[in-house]
CSV table of N, CA, C and O in Angstrom, one decimal:
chain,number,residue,atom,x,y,z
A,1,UNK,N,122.5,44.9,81.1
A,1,UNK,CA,123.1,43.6,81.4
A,1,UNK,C,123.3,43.5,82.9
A,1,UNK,O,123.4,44.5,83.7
A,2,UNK,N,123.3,42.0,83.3
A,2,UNK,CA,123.2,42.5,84.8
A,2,UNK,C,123.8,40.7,84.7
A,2,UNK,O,123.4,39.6,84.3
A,3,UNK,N,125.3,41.3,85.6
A,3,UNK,CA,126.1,39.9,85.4
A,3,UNK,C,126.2,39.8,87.2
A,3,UNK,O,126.2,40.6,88.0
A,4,UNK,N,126.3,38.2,87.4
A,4,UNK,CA,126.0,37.6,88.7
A,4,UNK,C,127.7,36.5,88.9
A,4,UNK,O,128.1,35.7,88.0
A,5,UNK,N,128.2,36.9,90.0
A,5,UNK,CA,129.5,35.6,90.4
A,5,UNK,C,128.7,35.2,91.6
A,5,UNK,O,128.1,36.0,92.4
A,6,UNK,N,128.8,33.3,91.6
A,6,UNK,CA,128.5,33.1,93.4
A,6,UNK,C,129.8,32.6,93.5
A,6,UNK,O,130.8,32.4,92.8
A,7,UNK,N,129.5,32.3,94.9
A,7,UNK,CA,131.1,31.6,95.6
A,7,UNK,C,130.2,30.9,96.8
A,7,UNK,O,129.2,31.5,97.1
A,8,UNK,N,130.7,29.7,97.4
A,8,UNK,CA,129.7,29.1,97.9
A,8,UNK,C,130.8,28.8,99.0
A,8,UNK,O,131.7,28.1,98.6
A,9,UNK,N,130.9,29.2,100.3
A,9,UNK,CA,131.7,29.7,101.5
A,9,UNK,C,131.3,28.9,102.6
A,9,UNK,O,130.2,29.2,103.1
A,10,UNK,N,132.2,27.7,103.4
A,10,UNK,CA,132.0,27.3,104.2
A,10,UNK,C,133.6,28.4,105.2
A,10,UNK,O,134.7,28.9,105.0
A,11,UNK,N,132.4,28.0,106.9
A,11,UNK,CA,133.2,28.3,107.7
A,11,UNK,C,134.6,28.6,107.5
A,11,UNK,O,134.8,29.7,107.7
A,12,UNK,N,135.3,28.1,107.2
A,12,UNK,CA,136.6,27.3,107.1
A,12,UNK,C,137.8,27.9,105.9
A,12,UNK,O,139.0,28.0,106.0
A,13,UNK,N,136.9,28.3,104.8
A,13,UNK,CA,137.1,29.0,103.2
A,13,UNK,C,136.9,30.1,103.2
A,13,UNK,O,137.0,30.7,102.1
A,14,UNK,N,136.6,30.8,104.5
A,14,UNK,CA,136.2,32.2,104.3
A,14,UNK,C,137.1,33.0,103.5
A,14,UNK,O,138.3,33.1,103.7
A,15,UNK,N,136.2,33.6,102.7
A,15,UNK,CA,137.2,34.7,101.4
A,15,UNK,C,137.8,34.2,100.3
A,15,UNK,O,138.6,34.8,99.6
A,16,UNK,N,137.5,32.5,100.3
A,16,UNK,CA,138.3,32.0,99.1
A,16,UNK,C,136.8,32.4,98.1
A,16,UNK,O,135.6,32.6,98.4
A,17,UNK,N,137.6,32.3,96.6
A,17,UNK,CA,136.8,32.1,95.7
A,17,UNK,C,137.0,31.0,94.8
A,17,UNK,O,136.5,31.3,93.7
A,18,UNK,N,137.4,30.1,94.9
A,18,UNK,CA,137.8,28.7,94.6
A,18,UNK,C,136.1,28.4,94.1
A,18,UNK,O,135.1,28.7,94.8
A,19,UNK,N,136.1,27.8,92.7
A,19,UNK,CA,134.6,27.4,92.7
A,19,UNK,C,133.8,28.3,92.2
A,19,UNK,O,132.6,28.1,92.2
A,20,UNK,N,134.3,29.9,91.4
A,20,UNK,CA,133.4,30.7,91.8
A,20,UNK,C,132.4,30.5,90.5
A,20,UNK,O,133.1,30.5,89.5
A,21,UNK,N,131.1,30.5,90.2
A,21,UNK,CA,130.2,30.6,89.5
A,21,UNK,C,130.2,31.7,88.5
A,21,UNK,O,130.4,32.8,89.0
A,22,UNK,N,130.1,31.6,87.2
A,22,UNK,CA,129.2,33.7,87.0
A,22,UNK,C,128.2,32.8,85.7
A,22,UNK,O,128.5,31.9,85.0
A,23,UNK,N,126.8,33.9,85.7
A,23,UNK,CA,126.2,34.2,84.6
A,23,UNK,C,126.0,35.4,84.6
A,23,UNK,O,126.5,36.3,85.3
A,24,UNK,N,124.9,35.5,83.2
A,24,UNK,CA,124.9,37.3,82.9
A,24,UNK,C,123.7,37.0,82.2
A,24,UNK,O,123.3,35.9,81.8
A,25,UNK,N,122.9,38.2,81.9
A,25,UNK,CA,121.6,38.3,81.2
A,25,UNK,C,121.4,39.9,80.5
A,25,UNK,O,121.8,40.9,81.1
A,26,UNK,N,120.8,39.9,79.3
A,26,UNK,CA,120.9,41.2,79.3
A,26,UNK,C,119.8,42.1,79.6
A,26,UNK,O,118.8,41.4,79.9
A,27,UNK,N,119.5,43.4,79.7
A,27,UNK,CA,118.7,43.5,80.7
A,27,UNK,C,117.2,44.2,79.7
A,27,UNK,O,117.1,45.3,79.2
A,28,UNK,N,116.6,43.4,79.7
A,28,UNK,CA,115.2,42.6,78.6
A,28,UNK,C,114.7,42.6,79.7
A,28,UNK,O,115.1,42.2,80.8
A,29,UNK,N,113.3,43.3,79.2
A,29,UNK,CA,112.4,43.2,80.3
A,29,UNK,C,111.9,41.9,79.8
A,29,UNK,O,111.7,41.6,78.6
A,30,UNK,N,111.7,40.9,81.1
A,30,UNK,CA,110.9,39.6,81.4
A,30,UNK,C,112.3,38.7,81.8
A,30,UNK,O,112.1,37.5,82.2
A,31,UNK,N,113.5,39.1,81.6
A,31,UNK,CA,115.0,38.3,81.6
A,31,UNK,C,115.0,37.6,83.1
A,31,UNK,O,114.3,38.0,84.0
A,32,UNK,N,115.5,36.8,83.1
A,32,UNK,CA,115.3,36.2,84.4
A,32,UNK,C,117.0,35.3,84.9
A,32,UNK,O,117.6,34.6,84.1
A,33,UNK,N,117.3,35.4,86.3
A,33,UNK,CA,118.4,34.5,86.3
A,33,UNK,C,117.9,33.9,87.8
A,33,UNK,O,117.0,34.5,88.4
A,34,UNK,N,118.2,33.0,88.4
A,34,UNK,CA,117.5,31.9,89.1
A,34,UNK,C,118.9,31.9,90.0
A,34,UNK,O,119.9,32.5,89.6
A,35,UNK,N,118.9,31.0,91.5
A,35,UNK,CA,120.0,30.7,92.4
A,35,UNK,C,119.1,30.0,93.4
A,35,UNK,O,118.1,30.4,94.0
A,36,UNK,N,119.8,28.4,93.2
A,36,UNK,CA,119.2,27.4,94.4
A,36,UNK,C,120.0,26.2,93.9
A,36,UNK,O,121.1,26.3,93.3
A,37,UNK,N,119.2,25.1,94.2
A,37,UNK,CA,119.6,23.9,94.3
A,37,UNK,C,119.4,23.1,92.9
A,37,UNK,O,120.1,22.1,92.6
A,38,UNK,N,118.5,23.4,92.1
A,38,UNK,CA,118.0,23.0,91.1
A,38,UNK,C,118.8,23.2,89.9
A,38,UNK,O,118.8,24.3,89.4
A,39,UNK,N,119.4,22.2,89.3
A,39,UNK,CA,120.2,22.3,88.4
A,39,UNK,C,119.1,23.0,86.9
A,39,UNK,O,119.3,23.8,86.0
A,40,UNK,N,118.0,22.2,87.4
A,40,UNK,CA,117.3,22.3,86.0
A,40,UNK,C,116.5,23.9,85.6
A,40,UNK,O,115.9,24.0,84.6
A,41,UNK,N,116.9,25.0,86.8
A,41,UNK,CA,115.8,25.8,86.4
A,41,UNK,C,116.8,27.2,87.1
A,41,UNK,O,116.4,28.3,87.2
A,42,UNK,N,117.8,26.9,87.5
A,42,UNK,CA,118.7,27.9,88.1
A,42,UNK,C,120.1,28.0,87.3
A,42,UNK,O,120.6,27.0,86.8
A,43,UNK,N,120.5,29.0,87.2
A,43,UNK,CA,122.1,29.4,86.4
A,43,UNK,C,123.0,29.6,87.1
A,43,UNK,O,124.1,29.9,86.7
A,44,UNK,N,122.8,29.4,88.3
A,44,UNK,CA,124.1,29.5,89.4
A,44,UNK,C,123.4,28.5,90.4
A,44,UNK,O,122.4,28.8,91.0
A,45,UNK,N,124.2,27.4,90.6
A,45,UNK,CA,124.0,26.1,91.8
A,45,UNK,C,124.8,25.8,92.6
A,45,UNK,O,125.9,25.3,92.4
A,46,UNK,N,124.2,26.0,93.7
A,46,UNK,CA,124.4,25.6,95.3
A,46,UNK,C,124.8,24.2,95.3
A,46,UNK,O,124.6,23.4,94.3
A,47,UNK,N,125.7,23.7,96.6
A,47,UNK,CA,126.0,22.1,96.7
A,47,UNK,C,124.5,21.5,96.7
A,47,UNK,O,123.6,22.1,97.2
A,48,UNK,N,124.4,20.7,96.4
A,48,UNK,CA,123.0,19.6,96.3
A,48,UNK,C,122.4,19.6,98.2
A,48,UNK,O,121.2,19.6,98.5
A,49,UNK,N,123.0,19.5,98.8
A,49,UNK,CA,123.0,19.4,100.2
A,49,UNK,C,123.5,20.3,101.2
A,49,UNK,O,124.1,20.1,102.2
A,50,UNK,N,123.2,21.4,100.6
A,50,UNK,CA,123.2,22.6,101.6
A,50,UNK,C,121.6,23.1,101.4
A,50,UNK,O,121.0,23.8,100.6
A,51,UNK,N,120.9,22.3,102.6
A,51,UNK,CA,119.8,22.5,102.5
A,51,UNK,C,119.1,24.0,102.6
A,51,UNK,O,118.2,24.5,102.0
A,52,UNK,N,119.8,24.6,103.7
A,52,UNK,CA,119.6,26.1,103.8
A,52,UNK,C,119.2,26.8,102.7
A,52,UNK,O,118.6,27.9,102.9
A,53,UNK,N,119.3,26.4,101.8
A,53,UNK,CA,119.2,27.2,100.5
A,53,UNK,C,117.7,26.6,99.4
A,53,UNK,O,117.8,25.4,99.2
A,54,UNK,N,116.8,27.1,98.7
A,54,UNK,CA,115.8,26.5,98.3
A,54,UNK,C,116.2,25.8,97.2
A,54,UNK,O,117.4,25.7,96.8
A,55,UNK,N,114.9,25.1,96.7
A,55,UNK,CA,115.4,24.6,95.4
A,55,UNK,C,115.6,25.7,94.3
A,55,UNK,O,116.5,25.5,93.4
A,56,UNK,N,114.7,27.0,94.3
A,56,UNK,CA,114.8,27.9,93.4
A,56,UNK,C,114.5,29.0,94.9
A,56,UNK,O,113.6,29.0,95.7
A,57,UNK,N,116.2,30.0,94.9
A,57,UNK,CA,116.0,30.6,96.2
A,57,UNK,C,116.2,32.3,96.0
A,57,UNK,O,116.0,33.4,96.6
A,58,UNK,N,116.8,32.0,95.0
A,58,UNK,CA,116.7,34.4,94.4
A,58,UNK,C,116.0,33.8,93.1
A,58,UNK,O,116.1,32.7,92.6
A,59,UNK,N,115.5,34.8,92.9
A,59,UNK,CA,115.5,35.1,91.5
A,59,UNK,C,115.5,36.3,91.0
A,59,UNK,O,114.7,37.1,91.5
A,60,UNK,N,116.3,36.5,90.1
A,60,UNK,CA,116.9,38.1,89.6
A,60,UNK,C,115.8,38.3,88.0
A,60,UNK,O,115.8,37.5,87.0
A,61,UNK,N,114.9,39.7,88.2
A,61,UNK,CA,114.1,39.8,87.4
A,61,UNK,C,113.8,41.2,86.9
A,61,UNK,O,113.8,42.2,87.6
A,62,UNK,N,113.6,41.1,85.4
A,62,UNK,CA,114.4,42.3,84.8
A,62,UNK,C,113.1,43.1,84.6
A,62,UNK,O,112.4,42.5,83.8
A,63,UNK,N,112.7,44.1,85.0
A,63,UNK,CA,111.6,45.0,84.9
A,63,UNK,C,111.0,45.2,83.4
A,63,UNK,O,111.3,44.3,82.5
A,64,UNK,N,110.1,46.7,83.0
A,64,UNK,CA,109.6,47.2,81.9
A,64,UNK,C,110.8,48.0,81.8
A,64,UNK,O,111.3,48.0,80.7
A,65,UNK,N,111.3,48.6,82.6
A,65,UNK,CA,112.3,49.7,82.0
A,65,UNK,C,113.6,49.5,82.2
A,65,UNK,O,114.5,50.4,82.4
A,66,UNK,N,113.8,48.1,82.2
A,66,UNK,CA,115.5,47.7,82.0
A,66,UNK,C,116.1,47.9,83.5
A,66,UNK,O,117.1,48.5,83.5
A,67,UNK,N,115.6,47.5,84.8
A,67,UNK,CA,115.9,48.0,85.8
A,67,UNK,C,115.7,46.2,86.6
A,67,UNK,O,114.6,45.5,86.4
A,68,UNK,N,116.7,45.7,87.6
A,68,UNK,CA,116.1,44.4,87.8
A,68,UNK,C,116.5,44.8,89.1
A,68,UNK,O,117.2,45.7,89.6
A,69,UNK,N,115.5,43.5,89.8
A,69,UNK,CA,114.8,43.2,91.1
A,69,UNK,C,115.2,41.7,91.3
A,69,UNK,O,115.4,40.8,90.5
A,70,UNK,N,115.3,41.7,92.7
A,70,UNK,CA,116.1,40.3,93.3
A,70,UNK,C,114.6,39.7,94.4
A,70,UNK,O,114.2,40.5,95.3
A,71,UNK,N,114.2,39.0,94.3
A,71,UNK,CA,112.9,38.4,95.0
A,71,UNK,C,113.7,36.9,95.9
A,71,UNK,O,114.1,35.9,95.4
A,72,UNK,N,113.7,37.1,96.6
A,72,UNK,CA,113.7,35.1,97.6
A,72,UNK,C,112.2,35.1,97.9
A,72,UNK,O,111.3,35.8,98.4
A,73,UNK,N,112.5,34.0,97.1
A,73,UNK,CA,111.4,33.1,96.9
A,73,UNK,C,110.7,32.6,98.7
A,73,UNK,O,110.9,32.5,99.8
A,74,UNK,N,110.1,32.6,98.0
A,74,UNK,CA,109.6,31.3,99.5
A,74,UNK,C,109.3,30.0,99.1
A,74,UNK,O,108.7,29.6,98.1
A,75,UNK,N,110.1,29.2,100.1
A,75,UNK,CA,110.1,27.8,100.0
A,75,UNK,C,108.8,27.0,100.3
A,75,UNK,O,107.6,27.3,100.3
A,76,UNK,N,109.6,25.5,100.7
A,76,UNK,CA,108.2,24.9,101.3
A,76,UNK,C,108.1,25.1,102.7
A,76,UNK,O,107.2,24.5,103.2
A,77,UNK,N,109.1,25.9,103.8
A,77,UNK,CA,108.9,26.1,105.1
A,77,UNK,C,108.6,27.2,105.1
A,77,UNK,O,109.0,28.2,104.5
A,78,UNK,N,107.7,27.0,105.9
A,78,UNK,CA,106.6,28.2,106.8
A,78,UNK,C,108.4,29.2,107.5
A,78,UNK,O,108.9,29.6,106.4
A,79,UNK,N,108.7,29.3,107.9
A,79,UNK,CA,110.2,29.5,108.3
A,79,UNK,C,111.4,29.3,108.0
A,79,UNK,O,111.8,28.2,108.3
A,80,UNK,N,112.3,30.3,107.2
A,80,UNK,CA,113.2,29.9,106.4
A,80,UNK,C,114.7,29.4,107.4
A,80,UNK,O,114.9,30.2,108.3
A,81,UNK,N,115.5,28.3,107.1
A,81,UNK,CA,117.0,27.9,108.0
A,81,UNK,C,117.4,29.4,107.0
A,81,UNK,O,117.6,28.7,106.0
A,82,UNK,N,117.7,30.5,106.6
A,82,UNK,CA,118.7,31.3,106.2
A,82,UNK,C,118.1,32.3,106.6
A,82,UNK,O,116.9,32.3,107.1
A,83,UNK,N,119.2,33.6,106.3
A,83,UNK,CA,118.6,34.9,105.9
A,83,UNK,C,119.8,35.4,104.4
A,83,UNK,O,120.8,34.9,103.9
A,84,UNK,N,118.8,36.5,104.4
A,84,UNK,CA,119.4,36.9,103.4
A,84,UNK,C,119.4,38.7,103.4
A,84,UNK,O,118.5,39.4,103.7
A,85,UNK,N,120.8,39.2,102.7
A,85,UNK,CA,120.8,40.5,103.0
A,85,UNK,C,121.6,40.8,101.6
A,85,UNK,O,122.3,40.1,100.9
A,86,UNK,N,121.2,42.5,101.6
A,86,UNK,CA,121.6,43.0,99.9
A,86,UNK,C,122.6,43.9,100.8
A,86,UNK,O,122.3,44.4,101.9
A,87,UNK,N,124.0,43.9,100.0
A,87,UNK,CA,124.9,44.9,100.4
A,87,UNK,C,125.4,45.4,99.4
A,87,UNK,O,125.9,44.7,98.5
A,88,UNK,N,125.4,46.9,99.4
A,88,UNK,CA,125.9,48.1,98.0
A,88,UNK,C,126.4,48.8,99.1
A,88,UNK,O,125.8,49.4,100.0
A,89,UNK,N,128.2,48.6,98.7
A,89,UNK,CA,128.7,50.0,99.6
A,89,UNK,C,128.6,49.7,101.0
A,89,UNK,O,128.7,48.5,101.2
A,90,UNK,N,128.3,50.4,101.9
A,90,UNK,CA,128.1,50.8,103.5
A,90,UNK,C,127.1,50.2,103.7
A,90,UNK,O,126.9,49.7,104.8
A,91,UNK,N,126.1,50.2,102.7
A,91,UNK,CA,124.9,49.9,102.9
A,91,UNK,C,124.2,48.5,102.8
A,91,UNK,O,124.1,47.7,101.9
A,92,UNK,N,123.6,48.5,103.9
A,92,UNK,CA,123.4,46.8,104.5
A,92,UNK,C,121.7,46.6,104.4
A,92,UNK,O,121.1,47.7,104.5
A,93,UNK,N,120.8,45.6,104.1
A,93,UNK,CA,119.3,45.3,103.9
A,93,UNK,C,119.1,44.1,104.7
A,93,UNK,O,120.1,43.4,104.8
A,94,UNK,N,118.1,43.8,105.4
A,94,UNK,CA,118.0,42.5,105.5
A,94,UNK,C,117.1,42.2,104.2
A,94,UNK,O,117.2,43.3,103.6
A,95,UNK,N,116.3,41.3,103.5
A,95,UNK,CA,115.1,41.2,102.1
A,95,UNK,C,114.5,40.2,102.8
A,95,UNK,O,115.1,39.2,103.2
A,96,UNK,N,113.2,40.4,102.8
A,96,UNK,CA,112.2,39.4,104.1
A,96,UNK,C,112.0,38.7,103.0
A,96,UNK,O,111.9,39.0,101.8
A,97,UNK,N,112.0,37.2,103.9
A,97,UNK,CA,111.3,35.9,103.2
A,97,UNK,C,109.8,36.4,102.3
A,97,UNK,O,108.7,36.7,102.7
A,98,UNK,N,110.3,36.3,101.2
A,98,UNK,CA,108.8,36.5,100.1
A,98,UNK,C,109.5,37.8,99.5
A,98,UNK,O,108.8,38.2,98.6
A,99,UNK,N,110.4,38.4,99.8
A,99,UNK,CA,110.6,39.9,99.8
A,99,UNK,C,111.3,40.3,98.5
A,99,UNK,O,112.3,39.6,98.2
A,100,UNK,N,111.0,41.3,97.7
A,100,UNK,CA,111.7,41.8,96.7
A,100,UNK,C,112.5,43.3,96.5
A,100,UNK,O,111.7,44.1,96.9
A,101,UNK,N,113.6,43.8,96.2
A,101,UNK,CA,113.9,44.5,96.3
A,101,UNK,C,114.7,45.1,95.1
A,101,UNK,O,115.6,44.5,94.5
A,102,UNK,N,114.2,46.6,94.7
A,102,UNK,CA,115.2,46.8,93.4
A,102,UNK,C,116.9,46.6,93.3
A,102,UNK,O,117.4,46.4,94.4
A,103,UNK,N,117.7,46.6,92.4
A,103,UNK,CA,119.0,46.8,92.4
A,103,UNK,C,119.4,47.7,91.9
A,103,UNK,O,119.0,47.8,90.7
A,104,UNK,N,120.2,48.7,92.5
A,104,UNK,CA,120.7,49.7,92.1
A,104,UNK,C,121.3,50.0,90.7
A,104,UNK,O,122.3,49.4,90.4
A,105,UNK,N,120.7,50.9,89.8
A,105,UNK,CA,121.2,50.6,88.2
A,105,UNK,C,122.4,51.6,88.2
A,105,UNK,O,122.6,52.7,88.6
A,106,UNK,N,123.1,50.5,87.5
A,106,UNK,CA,124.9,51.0,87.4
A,106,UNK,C,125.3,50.8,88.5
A,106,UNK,O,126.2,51.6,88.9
A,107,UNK,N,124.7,49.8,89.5
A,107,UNK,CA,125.5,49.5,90.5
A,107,UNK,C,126.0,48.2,91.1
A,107,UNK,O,125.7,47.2,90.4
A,108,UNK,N,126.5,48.0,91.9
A,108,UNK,CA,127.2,46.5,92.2
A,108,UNK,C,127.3,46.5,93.9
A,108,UNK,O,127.5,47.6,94.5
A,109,UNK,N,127.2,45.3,94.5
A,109,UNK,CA,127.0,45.0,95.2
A,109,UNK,C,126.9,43.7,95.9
A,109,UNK,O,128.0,43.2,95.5
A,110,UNK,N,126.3,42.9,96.7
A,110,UNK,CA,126.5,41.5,96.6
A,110,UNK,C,125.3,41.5,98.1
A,110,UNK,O,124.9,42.2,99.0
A,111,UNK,N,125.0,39.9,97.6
A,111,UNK,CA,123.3,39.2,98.1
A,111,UNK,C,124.2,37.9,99.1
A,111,UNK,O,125.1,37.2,98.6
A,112,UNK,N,123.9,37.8,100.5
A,112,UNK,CA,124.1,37.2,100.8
A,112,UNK,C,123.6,36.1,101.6
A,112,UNK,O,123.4,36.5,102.7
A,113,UNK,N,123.3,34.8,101.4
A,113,UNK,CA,122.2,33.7,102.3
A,113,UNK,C,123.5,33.3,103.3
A,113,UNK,O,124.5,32.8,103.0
A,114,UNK,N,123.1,33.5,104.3
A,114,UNK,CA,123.6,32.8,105.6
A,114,UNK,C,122.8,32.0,106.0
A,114,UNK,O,121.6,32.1,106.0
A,115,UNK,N,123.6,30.7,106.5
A,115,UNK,CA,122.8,29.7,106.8
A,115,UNK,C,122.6,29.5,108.6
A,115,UNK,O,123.6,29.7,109.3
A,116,UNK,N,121.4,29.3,109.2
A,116,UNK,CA,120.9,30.2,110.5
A,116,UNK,C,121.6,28.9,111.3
A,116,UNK,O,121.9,29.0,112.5
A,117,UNK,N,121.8,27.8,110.4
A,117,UNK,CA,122.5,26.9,111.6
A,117,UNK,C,124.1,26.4,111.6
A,117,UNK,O,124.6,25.8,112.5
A,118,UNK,N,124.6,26.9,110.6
A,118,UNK,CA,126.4,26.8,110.5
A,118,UNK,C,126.7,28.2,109.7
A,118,UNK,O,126.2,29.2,109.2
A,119,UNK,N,128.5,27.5,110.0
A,119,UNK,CA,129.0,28.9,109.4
A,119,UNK,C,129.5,28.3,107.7
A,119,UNK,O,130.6,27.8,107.3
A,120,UNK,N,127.9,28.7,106.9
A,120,UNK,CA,127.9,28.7,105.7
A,120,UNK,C,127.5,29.4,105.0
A,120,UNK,O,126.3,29.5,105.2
A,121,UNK,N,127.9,30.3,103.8
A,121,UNK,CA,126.7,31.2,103.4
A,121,UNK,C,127.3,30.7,101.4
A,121,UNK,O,128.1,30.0,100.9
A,122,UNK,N,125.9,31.7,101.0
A,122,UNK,CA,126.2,31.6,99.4
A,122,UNK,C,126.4,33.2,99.4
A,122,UNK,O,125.7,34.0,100.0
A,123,UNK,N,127.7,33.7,98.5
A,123,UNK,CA,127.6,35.1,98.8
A,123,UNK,C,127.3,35.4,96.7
A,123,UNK,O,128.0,34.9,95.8
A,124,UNK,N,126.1,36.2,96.5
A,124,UNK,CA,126.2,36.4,94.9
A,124,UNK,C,126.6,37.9,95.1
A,124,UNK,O,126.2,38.9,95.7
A,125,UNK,N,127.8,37.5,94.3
A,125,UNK,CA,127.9,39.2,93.3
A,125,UNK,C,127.3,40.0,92.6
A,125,UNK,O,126.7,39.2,91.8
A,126,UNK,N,127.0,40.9,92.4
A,126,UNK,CA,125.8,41.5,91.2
A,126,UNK,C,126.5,42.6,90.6
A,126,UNK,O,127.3,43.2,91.3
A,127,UNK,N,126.4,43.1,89.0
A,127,UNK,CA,127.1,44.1,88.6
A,127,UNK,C,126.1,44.9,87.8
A,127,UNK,O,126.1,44.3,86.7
A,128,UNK,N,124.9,46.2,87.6
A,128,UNK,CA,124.2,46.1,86.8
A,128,UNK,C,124.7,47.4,86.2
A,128,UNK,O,124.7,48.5,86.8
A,129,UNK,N,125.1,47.1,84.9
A,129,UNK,CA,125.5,47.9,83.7
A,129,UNK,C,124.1,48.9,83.6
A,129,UNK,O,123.0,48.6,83.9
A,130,UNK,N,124.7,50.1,83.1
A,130,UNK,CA,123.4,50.7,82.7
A,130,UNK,C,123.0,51.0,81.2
A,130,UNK,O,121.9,51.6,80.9
């Protein structure tokens, strides 16, 4: 099972969780959980107008051996307005645009889009049961 909280963090809210999102999936190889703007094809949604963020911008994807992977997508810019970074622990990632990366099984951590032109980020939680 691999359960997800977002919290959608302007400047100003920092550390509030007011708002906060969760889904969960279980962990089925082909399982899929989505994060962007698109109401219609994502389980955790961004404000409509935080453009920073794609329309479909992680997507959380569950392997053959029950083990899931976090991919940002690439959008329609050649150059993305965010970055995004995986944090487990001490341990900090940048995940390049197009870029995929396993998640630690039985571990937790949290994905974070900062937006390159305010102080806004989407921070997702991740918890993956083993």
């Amino acid at each position: 099972m691999l359960e997800l909280t977002m919290a959608s963090v302007s400047g100003t809210e920092e550390g509030a969780t007011a708002g906060m999102l969760m889904a969960d999936a279980p962990s089925d190889p082909g399982a899929v959980l989505r994060v962007g703007r698109d109401k219609a094809v994502c389980r955790l949604v961004t404000p409509e107008d935080w453009l920073f963020v794609s329309r479909v911008h992680l997507e959380f994807l569950c392997g053959p051996e029950g083990t899931w992977q976090v991919c940002w997508l690439r959008g329609s810019q050649d150059e993305p307005s965010s970055e995004v970074r995986l944090i487990v622990g001490e341990y900090a990632q940048q995940i390049a645009y197009g870029g995929t990366v396993p998640l630690p099984r039985g571990g937790s951590g949290e994905i974070v889009v900062v937006d390159r032109t305010g102080p806004r980020s989407v921070n997702v939680g991740f918890y993956h049961e083993e």
